[in-house]
Amino acid sequence: MRKLLLPLAFMASLSVAMAQDDFSKVEIKVHPVAGSIYMLEGEGGNIGVSVGDDGIVIVDDQFAPLAPKIKAALKGISDKPVRFVLNTHWHGDHVGGNAEFGSAGSTIIAHENVRERMAAGYKTPEREKKPAPKEALPIITFNDRATVHLNGEDIKAIHFAQGHTDGDAIIYFTKSNVIHMGDDFVTYGFPFVDMQSGGTVTGLLDAVEKVMKTAPAGAKIIPGHGPISTVADMKPFVDMIRETRAKVEAGVKAGKSLEQLQKDKVLAGYEKWSGDFINSDKWIETLYHDLTDKKGEYVKHN
């Protein structure tokens, strides 16, 4: 029961838009989070940073052209080398700098599906993504979880299956009490669930809700995109997903097509979540495909 979500043409246009960004104008901003953890904000996914006497660990590395700026920002925090790069998933705005850091001697770690997707690339009528170069690929992969012991931190990478993608890892800095959510939690509005990469709405919900239930008191949250957050900040996000899925599910059970649901504006009242990236119609499409099989028939979810 696997099906396509957003048209490949949409994904292609998104990637082209990103590729055309003028990265020379991007400023890498450094935000202290808690303990020895920082967040770098630039263009693309937020970067988590652990610094200490043992060296630097970063979580994700945005786009390739930004690598020199990211390195400069890290030098402003610590003169230690970047020893490890942890990838939360395989999308280019999170792994684009891998080749630069890998070539410089950093060890790249990710879930095994991240390496597989980066190594394979893909080709469609709309777009081709070539396989990543050797130096960009994770050289250590894991299935369920991995831990990096550095700077007095047990840095835990925990796999959450079929969330934003099928290779998602949420990173927990245990001593500093900071959690990097990757793109399972974002603050820009309706989330992007990449079904072409094995993502599901149910899996994304499960990941966020599990973190909400198990996170220690006072934990700081680094979202995949957006400002530093708290566990409480994730509740409206979860509530929105559950509520909007229920509305689309009711329409699907009534036999309505995707086009009818969009025409009926079944998500009226949720306009504040609609953005340039994922607007209401695209989120309806996401939910519709997540709730139905290839024939458009309803499939019960937990």
Short mmCIF file of C-alpha atoms in Angstrom, two decimals:
data_model
loop_
_atom_site.label_atom_id
_atom_site.label_comp_id
_atom_site.label_asym_id
_atom_site.label_seq_id
_atom_site.Cartn_x
_atom_site.Cartn_y
_atom_site.Cartn_z
CA MET A 1 0.00 0.00 0.00
CA ARG A 2 2.52 2.56 -1.06
CA LYS A 3 1.50 5.49 -3.18
CA LEU A 4 2.74 8.80 -4.46
CA LEU A 5 2.06 11.99 -2.59
CA LEU A 6 3.07 15.23 -4.20
CA PRO A 7 3.56 15.29 -7.96
CA LEU A 8 7.16 14.81 -8.96
CA ALA A 9 6.87 18.07 -10.86
CA PHE A 10 6.28 19.85 -7.54
CA MET A 11 9.35 18.26 -5.99
CA ALA A 12 11.36 19.20 -9.06
CA SER A 13 10.25 22.81 -8.90
CA LEU A 14 11.11 22.97 -5.21
CA SER A 15 14.60 21.64 -5.82
CA VAL A 16 15.16 24.01 -8.73
CA ALA A 17 14.07 26.95 -6.58
CA MET A 18 16.53 25.91 -3.88
CA ALA A 19 19.30 25.49 -6.42
CA GLN A 20 18.71 29.01 -7.70
CA ASP A 21 19.01 30.66 -4.27
CA ASP A 22 21.77 33.22 -4.01
CA PHE A 23 23.71 31.61 -1.19
CA SER A 24 26.14 34.52 -1.13
CA LYS A 25 23.48 36.49 0.74
CA VAL A 26 22.83 33.83 3.37
CA GLU A 27 24.00 34.60 6.90
CA ILE A 28 24.68 31.73 9.28
CA LYS A 29 23.30 32.74 12.68
CA VAL A 30 24.50 31.08 15.87
CA HIS A 31 21.96 30.46 18.65
CA PRO A 32 22.92 28.99 22.04
CA VAL A 33 20.38 26.31 22.98
CA ALA A 34 21.35 24.71 26.29
CA GLY A 35 24.47 23.26 27.91
CA SER A 36 27.13 22.82 25.22
CA ILE A 37 24.62 22.75 22.35
CA TYR A 38 24.11 25.44 19.72
CA MET A 39 21.86 25.80 16.70
CA LEU A 40 23.02 27.24 13.38
CA GLU A 41 20.35 28.90 11.27
CA GLY A 42 20.94 29.64 7.61
CA GLU A 43 19.22 28.34 4.48
CA GLY A 44 17.85 24.83 4.79
CA GLY A 45 17.50 22.61 7.83
CA ASN A 46 18.65 23.79 11.23
CA ILE A 47 22.07 22.52 12.29
CA GLY A 48 22.60 21.20 15.81
CA VAL A 49 26.10 21.61 17.24
CA SER A 50 27.80 19.95 20.22
CA VAL A 51 31.11 21.51 21.25
CA GLY A 52 33.70 20.54 23.85
CA ASP A 53 37.25 19.45 24.44
CA ASP A 54 36.77 16.29 22.37
CA GLY A 55 35.76 18.17 19.22
CA ILE A 56 32.58 19.12 17.41
CA VAL A 57 29.55 17.06 16.42
CA ILE A 58 27.05 18.59 14.01
CA VAL A 59 23.56 17.44 13.10
CA ASP A 60 22.91 18.11 9.38
CA ASP A 61 24.82 20.57 7.20
CA GLN A 62 22.37 22.41 4.89
CA PHE A 63 23.34 23.11 1.24
CA ALA A 64 26.78 22.49 -0.26
CA PRO A 65 27.55 26.15 -1.15
CA LEU A 66 27.07 27.10 2.49
CA ALA A 67 29.75 24.75 3.86
CA PRO A 68 32.47 27.47 4.06
CA LYS A 69 30.10 29.77 5.96
CA ILE A 70 29.07 26.96 8.27
CA LYS A 71 32.73 26.19 8.98
CA ALA A 72 33.38 29.86 9.72
CA ALA A 73 30.43 29.97 12.12
CA LEU A 74 31.72 26.85 13.89
CA LYS A 75 35.17 28.46 14.24
CA GLY A 76 33.45 31.29 16.08
CA ILE A 77 32.25 28.77 18.66
CA SER A 78 35.25 26.44 18.91
CA ASP A 79 38.56 25.85 17.17
CA LYS A 80 38.15 22.08 17.50
CA PRO A 81 37.63 19.91 14.38
CA VAL A 82 34.25 18.59 13.25
CA ARG A 83 34.66 14.94 14.15
CA PHE A 84 31.16 13.66 13.39
CA VAL A 85 28.21 14.64 11.20
CA LEU A 86 24.83 13.10 11.99
CA ASN A 87 22.19 13.27 9.27
CA THR A 88 18.51 13.35 10.28
CA HIS A 89 17.40 12.25 6.77
CA TRP A 90 18.55 12.35 3.16
CA HIS A 91 17.10 15.60 1.73
CA GLY A 92 19.57 17.99 0.12
CA ASP A 93 18.87 20.91 2.45
CA HIS A 94 20.09 18.70 5.32
CA VAL A 95 22.94 16.71 3.73
CA GLY A 96 24.23 19.10 1.05
CA GLY A 97 27.40 19.87 3.00
CA ASN A 98 28.29 16.20 3.58
CA ALA A 99 30.87 16.08 0.81
CA GLU A 100 32.72 19.11 2.17
CA PHE A 101 32.83 17.80 5.73
CA GLY A 102 33.48 14.21 4.66
CA SER A 103 36.42 15.29 2.52
CA ALA A 104 37.84 17.17 5.49
CA GLY A 105 37.86 14.03 7.63
CA SER A 106 34.53 14.17 9.45
CA THR A 107 32.80 10.83 10.02
CA ILE A 108 29.26 10.89 8.64
CA ILE A 109 26.63 8.81 10.43
CA ALA A 110 23.03 8.17 9.36
CA HIS A 111 20.30 5.58 9.14
CA GLU A 112 20.99 2.94 6.48
CA ASN A 113 18.10 4.20 4.31
CA VAL A 114 19.78 7.61 4.10
CA ARG A 115 22.91 6.08 2.58
CA GLU A 116 20.87 3.90 0.23
CA ARG A 117 18.84 6.82 -1.12
CA MET A 118 21.85 9.12 -1.44
CA ALA A 119 23.87 6.42 -3.20
CA ALA A 120 21.08 5.49 -5.61
CA GLY A 121 19.83 8.91 -6.66
CA TYR A 122 16.82 8.82 -8.96
CA LYS A 123 15.65 9.75 -12.42
CA THR A 124 12.17 10.82 -13.49
CA PRO A 125 10.78 12.51 -16.61
CA GLU A 126 10.85 15.79 -14.68
CA ARG A 127 14.20 15.63 -12.96
CA GLU A 128 17.34 13.63 -12.30
CA LYS A 129 19.19 13.51 -9.00
CA LYS A 130 22.58 11.92 -9.51
CA PRO A 131 24.02 9.56 -6.90
CA ALA A 132 25.93 11.39 -4.19
CA PRO A 133 29.73 11.29 -4.40
CA LYS A 134 31.55 8.84 -2.18
CA GLU A 135 32.77 11.50 0.24
CA ALA A 136 29.18 12.66 0.88
CA LEU A 137 27.87 9.23 1.88
CA PRO A 138 27.50 8.15 5.51
CA ILE A 139 30.32 5.72 6.32
CA ILE A 140 28.64 4.47 9.48
CA THR A 141 24.99 3.46 9.28
CA PHE A 142 22.55 2.07 11.81
CA ASN A 143 19.15 0.39 11.77
CA ASP A 144 17.52 1.27 15.07
CA ARG A 145 19.82 3.59 17.00
CA ALA A 146 23.39 4.74 17.47
CA THR A 147 25.21 6.67 20.18
CA VAL A 148 28.19 9.02 19.90
CA HIS A 149 30.00 9.52 23.20
CA LEU A 150 31.75 12.89 22.96
CA ASN A 151 32.10 16.06 25.01
CA GLY A 152 30.57 14.38 28.05
CA GLU A 153 27.38 13.83 26.04
CA ASP A 154 25.68 10.59 25.10
CA ILE A 155 24.42 11.78 21.71
CA LYS A 156 21.69 9.33 20.75
CA ALA A 157 20.41 8.98 17.17
CA ILE A 158 17.06 7.16 17.27
CA HIS A 159 15.34 5.92 14.12
CA PHE A 160 11.63 6.64 13.70
CA ALA A 161 10.27 4.61 10.80
CA GLN A 162 8.16 6.11 8.02
CA GLY A 163 7.80 9.64 9.36
CA HIS A 164 9.02 12.53 7.22
CA THR A 165 10.95 9.84 5.28
CA ASP A 166 11.89 6.21 5.94
CA GLY A 167 15.34 7.20 7.21
CA ASP A 168 14.48 9.71 9.92
CA ALA A 169 16.68 10.01 13.00
CA ILE A 170 15.81 12.17 15.98
CA ILE A 171 18.93 13.23 17.89
CA TYR A 172 18.97 13.50 21.69
CA PHE A 173 21.79 15.28 23.50
CA THR A 174 21.28 13.66 26.89
CA LYS A 175 23.46 15.86 29.14
CA SER A 176 22.34 19.18 27.67
CA ASN A 177 18.71 17.97 27.39
CA VAL A 178 18.29 19.04 23.77
CA ILE A 179 16.42 17.14 21.06
CA HIS A 180 16.90 17.74 17.33
CA MET A 181 13.70 16.64 15.60
CA GLY A 182 14.80 16.82 11.97
CA ASP A 183 11.81 17.45 9.72
CA ASP A 184 9.42 15.38 11.81
CA PHE A 185 8.69 18.67 13.55
CA VAL A 186 8.80 22.02 11.75
CA THR A 187 7.31 25.41 12.56
CA TYR A 188 6.57 26.71 9.05
CA GLY A 189 3.02 25.29 8.96
CA PHE A 190 1.66 22.11 7.37
CA PRO A 191 4.53 19.60 7.24
CA PHE A 192 5.97 17.94 4.16
CA VAL A 193 5.62 14.14 4.30
CA ASP A 194 7.81 12.65 1.58
CA MET A 195 5.88 9.52 0.61
CA GLN A 196 8.19 8.94 -2.33
CA SER A 197 10.88 8.42 0.31
CA GLY A 198 8.75 6.15 2.50
CA GLY A 199 7.19 8.83 4.70
CA THR A 200 3.72 8.62 6.26
CA VAL A 201 1.56 10.96 8.28
CA THR A 202 0.98 8.24 10.89
CA GLY A 203 4.72 7.67 11.33
CA LEU A 204 5.40 11.38 11.68
CA LEU A 205 2.68 11.70 14.32
CA ASP A 206 4.02 8.69 16.20
CA ALA A 207 7.51 10.19 16.27
CA VAL A 208 6.43 13.59 17.58
CA GLU A 209 4.01 12.15 20.13
CA LYS A 210 6.59 9.71 21.47
CA VAL A 211 9.07 12.53 21.98
CA MET A 212 6.39 14.60 23.71
CA LYS A 213 5.65 11.73 26.11
CA THR A 214 9.23 10.75 26.88
CA ALA A 215 11.22 14.00 26.75
CA PRO A 216 12.65 15.04 30.12
CA ALA A 217 11.26 18.15 31.77
CA GLY A 218 12.68 21.35 30.37
CA ALA A 219 13.98 19.78 27.15
CA LYS A 220 14.78 22.22 24.38
CA ILE A 221 13.65 21.30 20.87
CA ILE A 222 15.53 22.08 17.66
CA PRO A 223 12.98 21.76 14.83
CA GLY A 224 14.01 20.85 11.30
CA HIS A 225 13.04 24.38 10.31
CA GLY A 226 12.14 27.26 12.60
CA PRO A 227 13.17 28.75 15.94
CA ILE A 228 14.26 26.87 19.06
CA SER A 229 11.15 25.41 20.66
CA THR A 230 9.84 23.50 23.66
CA VAL A 231 7.92 20.25 24.03
CA ALA A 232 4.77 22.31 24.64
CA ASP A 233 5.28 24.03 21.27
CA MET A 234 4.78 20.69 19.52
CA LYS A 235 1.25 20.12 20.86
CA PRO A 236 -0.55 22.57 18.49
CA PHE A 237 1.34 20.93 15.60
CA VAL A 238 0.13 17.46 16.63
CA ASP A 239 -3.41 18.70 17.28
CA MET A 240 -3.53 20.30 13.83
CA ILE A 241 -2.42 17.10 12.10
CA ARG A 242 -4.96 14.97 13.96
CA GLU A 243 -7.80 17.41 13.38
CA THR A 244 -7.12 17.97 9.69
CA ARG A 245 -6.65 14.26 9.08
CA ALA A 246 -10.04 13.60 10.69
CA LYS A 247 -11.69 16.11 8.36
CA VAL A 248 -10.15 14.58 5.25
CA GLU A 249 -10.86 11.07 6.55
CA ALA A 250 -14.54 11.89 6.93
CA GLY A 251 -14.65 13.03 3.32
CA VAL A 252 -12.83 9.95 2.07
CA LYS A 253 -15.25 7.68 3.95
CA ALA A 254 -18.09 9.58 2.28
CA GLY A 255 -16.63 8.69 -1.12
CA LYS A 256 -15.30 12.11 -2.02
CA SER A 257 -12.39 12.44 -4.42
CA LEU A 258 -9.27 14.46 -3.80
CA GLU A 259 -10.54 17.15 -6.15
CA GLN A 260 -13.87 17.34 -4.32
CA LEU A 261 -12.17 17.68 -0.97
CA GLN A 262 -10.01 20.51 -2.27
CA LYS A 263 -12.97 22.22 -3.92
CA ASP A 264 -15.01 21.90 -0.72
CA LYS A 265 -12.17 23.56 1.23
CA VAL A 266 -12.46 20.98 3.98
CA LEU A 267 -9.57 22.62 5.84
CA ALA A 268 -11.24 26.01 6.16
CA GLY A 269 -10.24 27.43 9.50
CA TYR A 270 -6.67 26.16 9.25
CA GLU A 271 -5.42 28.88 6.93
CA LYS A 272 -2.74 30.01 9.39
CA TRP A 273 -0.94 26.71 8.77
CA SER A 274 -0.94 27.18 4.99
CA GLY A 275 2.34 28.38 3.50
CA ASP A 276 4.21 28.83 0.25
CA PHE A 277 5.78 25.38 0.62
CA ILE A 278 2.80 23.27 1.72
CA ASN A 279 -0.51 25.07 1.24
CA SER A 280 -3.96 23.76 2.17
CA ASP A 281 -4.53 21.96 -1.13
CA LYS A 282 -1.17 20.19 -0.93
CA TRP A 283 -1.82 19.16 2.68
CA ILE A 284 -5.22 17.78 1.68
CA GLU A 285 -3.43 15.85 -1.05
CA THR A 286 -0.92 14.54 1.49
CA LEU A 287 -3.67 13.36 3.83
CA TYR A 288 -5.78 11.90 1.03
CA HIS A 289 -2.96 9.74 -0.30
CA ASP A 290 -1.97 8.72 3.22
CA LEU A 291 -5.55 7.55 3.90
CA THR A 292 -6.20 5.70 0.65
CA ASP A 293 -4.72 2.92 -1.43
CA LYS A 294 -3.68 3.16 -5.08
CA LYS A 295 -7.33 2.92 -6.14
CA GLY A 296 -8.37 5.81 -3.93
CA GLU A 297 -10.14 3.52 -1.46
CA TYR A 298 -10.07 4.25 2.28
CA VAL A 299 -7.55 2.36 4.38
CA LYS A 300 -8.08 2.37 8.14
CA HIS A 301 -5.28 3.94 10.22
CA ASN A 302 -4.48 3.55 13.90
#
